[in-house]
Coordinates of C-alpha atoms in Angstrom, one line a residue:
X1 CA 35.6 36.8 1.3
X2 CA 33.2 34.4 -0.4
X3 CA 29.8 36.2 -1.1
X4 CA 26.7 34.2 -1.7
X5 CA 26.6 32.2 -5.0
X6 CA 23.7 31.8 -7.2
X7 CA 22.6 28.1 -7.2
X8 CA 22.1 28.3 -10.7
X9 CA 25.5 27.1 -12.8
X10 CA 27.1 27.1 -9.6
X11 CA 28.5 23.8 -9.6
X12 CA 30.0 24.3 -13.0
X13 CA 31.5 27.6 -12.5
X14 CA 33.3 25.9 -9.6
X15 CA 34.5 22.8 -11.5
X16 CA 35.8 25.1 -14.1
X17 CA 38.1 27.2 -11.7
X18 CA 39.6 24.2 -10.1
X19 CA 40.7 23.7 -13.6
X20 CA 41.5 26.8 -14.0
X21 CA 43.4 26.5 -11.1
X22 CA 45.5 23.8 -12.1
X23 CA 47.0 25.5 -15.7
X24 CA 50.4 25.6 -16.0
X25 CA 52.5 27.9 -17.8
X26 CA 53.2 25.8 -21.2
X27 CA 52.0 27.3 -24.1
X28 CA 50.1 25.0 -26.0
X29 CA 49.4 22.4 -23.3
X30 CA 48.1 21.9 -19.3
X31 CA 48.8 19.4 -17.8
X32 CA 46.4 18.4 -14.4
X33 CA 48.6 16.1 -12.2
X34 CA 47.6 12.5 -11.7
X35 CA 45.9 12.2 -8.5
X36 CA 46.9 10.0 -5.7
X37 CA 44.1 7.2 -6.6
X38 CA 46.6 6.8 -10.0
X39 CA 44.5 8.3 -12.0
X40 CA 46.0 9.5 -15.7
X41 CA 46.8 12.9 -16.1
X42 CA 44.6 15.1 -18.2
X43 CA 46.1 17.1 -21.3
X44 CA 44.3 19.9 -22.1
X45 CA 44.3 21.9 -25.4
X46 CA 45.9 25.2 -26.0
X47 CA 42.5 27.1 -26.4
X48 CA 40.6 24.8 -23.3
X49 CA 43.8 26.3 -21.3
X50 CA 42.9 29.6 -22.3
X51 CA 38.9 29.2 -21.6
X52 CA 39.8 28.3 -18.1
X53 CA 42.5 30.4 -17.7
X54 CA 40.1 33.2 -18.5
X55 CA 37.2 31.6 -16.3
X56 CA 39.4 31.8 -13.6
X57 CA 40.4 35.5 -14.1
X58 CA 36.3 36.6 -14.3
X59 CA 36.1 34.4 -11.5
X60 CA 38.8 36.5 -9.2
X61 CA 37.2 39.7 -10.6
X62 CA 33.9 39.0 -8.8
X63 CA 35.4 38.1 -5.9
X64 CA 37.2 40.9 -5.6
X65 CA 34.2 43.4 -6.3
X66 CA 32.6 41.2 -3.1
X67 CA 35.4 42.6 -0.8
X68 CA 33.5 45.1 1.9
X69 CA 34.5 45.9 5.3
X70 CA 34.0 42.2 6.3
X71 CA 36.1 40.9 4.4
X72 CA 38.7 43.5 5.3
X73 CA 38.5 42.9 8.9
X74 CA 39.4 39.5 8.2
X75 CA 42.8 40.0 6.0
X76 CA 43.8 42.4 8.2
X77 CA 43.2 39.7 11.1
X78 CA 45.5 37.4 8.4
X79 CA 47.9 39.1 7.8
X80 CA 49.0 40.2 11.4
X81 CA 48.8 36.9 12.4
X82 CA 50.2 34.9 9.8
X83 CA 53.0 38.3 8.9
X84 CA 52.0 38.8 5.1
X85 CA 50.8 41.7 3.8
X86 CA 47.0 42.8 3.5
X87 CA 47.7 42.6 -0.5
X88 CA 49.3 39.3 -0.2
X89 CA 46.0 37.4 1.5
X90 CA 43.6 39.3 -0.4
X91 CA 45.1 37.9 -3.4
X92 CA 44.9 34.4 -1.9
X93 CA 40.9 34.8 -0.5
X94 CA 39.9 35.8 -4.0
X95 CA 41.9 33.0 -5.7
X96 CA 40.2 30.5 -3.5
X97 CA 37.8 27.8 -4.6
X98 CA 36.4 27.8 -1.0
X99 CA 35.7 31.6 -1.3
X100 CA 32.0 30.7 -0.7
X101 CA 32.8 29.6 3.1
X102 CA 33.4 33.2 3.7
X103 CA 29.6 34.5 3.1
X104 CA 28.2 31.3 4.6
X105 CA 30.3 32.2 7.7
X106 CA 28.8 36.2 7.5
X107 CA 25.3 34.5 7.0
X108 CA 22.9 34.4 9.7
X109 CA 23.2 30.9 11.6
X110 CA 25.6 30.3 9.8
X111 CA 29.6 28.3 9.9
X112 CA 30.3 28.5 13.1
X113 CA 34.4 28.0 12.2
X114 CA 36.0 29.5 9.3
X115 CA 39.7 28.1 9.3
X116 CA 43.0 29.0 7.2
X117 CA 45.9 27.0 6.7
X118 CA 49.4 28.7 5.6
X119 CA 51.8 25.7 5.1
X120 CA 54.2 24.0 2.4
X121 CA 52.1 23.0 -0.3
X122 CA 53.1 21.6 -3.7
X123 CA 52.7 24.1 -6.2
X124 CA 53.5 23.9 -10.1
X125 CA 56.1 26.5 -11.4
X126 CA 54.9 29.2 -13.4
X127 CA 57.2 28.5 -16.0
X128 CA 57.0 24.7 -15.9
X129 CA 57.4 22.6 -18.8
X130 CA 56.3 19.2 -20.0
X131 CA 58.6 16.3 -19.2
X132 CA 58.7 13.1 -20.7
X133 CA 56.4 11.7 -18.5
X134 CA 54.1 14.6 -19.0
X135 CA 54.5 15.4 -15.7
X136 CA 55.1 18.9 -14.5
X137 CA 58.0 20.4 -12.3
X138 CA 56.6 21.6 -8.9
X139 CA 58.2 22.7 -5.3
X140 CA 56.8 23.0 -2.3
X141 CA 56.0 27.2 -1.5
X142 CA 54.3 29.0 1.3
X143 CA 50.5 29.1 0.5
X144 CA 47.8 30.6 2.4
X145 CA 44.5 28.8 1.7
X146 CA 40.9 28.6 3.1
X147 CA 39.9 25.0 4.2
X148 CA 37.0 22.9 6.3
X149 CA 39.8 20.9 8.7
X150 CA 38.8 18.1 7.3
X151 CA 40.3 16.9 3.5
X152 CA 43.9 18.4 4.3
X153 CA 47.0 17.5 6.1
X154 CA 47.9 20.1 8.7
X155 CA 51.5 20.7 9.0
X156 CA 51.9 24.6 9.3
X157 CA 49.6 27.3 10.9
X158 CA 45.9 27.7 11.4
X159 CA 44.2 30.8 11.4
X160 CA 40.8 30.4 12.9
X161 CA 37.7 33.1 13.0
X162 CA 35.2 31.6 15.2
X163 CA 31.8 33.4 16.3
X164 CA 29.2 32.5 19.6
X165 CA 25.9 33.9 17.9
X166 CA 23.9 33.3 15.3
X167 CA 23.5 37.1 14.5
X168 CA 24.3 37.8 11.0
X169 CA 28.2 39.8 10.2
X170 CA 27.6 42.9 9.2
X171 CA 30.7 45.7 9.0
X172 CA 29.9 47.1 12.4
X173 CA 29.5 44.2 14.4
X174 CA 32.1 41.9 12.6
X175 CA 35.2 43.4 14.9
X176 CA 32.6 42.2 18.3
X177 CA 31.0 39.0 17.1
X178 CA 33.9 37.6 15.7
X179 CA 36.7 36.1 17.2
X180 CA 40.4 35.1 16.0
X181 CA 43.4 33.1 16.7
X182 CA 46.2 31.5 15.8
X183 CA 47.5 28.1 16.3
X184 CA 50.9 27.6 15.3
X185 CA 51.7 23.3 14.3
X186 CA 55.3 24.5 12.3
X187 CA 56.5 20.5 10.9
X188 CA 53.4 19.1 12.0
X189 CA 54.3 19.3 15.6
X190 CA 50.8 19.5 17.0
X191 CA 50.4 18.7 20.7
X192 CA 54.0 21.5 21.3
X193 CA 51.4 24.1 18.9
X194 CA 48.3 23.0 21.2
X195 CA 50.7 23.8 24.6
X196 CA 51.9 27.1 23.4
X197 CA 48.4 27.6 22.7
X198 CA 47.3 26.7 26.2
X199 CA 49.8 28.3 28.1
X200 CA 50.6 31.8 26.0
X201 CA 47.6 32.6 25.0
X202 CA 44.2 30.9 26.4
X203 CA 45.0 30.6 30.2
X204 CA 46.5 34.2 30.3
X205 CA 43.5 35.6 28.6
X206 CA 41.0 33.3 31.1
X207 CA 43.1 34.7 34.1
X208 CA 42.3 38.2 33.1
X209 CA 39.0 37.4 32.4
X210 CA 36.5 40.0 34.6
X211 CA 33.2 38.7 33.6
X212 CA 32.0 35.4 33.9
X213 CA 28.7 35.5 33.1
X214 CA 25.9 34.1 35.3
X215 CA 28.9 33.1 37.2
X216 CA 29.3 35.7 40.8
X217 CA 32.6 37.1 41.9
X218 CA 34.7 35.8 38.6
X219 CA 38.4 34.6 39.7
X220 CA 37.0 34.5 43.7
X221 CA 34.5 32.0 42.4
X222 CA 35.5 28.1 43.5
X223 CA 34.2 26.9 39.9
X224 CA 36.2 29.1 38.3
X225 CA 39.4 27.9 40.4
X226 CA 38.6 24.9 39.9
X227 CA 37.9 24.8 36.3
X228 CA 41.5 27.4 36.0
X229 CA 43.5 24.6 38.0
X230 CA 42.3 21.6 36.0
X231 CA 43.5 23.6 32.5
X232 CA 46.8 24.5 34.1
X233 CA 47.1 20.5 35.4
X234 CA 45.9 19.5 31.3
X235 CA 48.7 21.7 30.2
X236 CA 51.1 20.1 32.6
X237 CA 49.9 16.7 31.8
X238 CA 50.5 17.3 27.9
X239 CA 53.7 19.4 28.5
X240 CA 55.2 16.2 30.2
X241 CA 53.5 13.8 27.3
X242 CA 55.2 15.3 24.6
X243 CA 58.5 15.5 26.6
X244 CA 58.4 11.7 27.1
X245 CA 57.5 10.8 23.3
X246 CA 59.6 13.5 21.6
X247 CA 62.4 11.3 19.7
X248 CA 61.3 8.4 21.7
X249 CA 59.0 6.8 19.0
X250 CA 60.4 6.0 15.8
X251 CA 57.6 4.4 13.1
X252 CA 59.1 2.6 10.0
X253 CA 57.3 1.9 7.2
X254 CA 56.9 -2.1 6.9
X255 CA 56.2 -4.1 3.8
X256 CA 53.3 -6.3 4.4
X257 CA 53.5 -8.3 1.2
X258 CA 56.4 -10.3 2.6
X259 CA 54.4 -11.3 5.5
X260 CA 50.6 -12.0 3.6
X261 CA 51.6 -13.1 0.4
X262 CA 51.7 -16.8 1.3
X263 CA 48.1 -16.7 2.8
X264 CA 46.0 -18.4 1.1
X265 CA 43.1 -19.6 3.4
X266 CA 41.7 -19.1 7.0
X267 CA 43.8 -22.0 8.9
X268 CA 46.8 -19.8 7.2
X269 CA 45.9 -16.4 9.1
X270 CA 45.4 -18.7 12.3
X271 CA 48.8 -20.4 12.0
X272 CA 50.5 -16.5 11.3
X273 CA 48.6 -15.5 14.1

């Protein structure tokens, strides 16, 4: 969904709709959370809220007059996976920051992986007012949101386009080159999503599988039995790893200051140790 950005003012226009994403509903101030490195909060003036505000409005606008086939292919993808409507991701895509990963995954050689994560977030109410500690009320909602893998916590469902070429996407080749799945982590409950994902969906799918490539004779082949049984002894393996740690493993927060406060030099850590 993201189409190529001019270099020029790029960086800017991007800082100015993750403000933009941030406004809140009050109407004479916005308020940008505190950040986890405790950072203060920002207030922002009436008309800075409206600037951004309506930065982030011509911002969606282009997006949306981006949208081609391509980018079709891919909500549609969404939302049958994910069970939202075509209406409801599109809205997301174009109110992304990360829109721009989109066209870099079209472009030729280019992102190999273009991930989505749908999940609880924290989100600020639309009507949220300023408390006395001019924080904001929020609650965690459903969200649907492009991301790299990499910066957020994954605790719900990915949605994954991946593509074997460097070829670049156009609108009649995007339904062959590209390929989509699912992998479901509901509460954060990874290595049962990566099992399902195994044993529903991969190993059926490479069982059926009537070309092999270079590979001669497909299923008849001993590689290819061999290579079939050591994925259905990994899933077994993992299947019986979860079982054993499931509820088994409890970690507890401990409070370290109790137990290093007193240190004061070297022969101190030796003595504790």
């Amino acid at each position: 969904t993201e189409s190529k950005h001019r270099r020029c003012g790029g960086d800017l226009k991007t800082k100015s709709t993750e403000l933009g994403s941030a406004v809140t509903g009050s109407p004479l101030t916005a308020v940008l959370p505190a950040s986890t490195t405790g950072k203060k909060s920002i207030v922002l003036s009436s008309e800075t809220r409206k600037e951004l505000a309506k930065q982030a409005r011509v911002a969606k606008e282009e997006r949306k007059a981006q949208i081609d086939e391509r980018h079709k292919y891919l909500v549609s993808r969404l939302a049958d996976g994910i069970g939202l409507s075509e209406q409801q991701v599109e809205e997301a895509i174009i109110s992304d920051d990360k829109f721009q990963l989109i066209e870099q995954f079209f472009a030729p050689s280019g992102l190999k992986k273009l991930l989505f994560f749908y999940q609880d977030v924290f989100q600020q109410k639309s009507n949220a007012s300023l408390r006395s500690d001019g924080s904001t009320n929020s609650l965690l909602q459903k969200k649907l949101f492009i991301t790299m893998g990499s910066t957020e916590d994954f605790t719900g469902t990915c949605a994954f386009f991946l593509r074997t070429s460097d070829k670049v996407i156009t609108a009649s080749n995007v339904s062959q080159e590209v390929n989509f799945g699912i992998f479901d982590c509901t509460e954060g409950n990874i290595l049962q999503g990566l099992e399902f994902f195994l044993s529903q969906i991969m190993i059926p799918a490479l069982k059926s599988q009537q070309n092999w490539g270079a590979v001669k004779e497909g299923l008849k082949n001993s590689q290819i039995q061999d290579f079939l049984y050591s994925v259905d002894k990994f899933v077994g393996t993992l299947s019986s790893s979860r079982q054993n740690i499931e509820g088994k493993i409890q970690l507890t927060k401990v409070d370290v200051d109790i137990y290093v406060s007193n240190l004061q030099n070297p022969s101190d850590y030796i003595t504790a140790g």
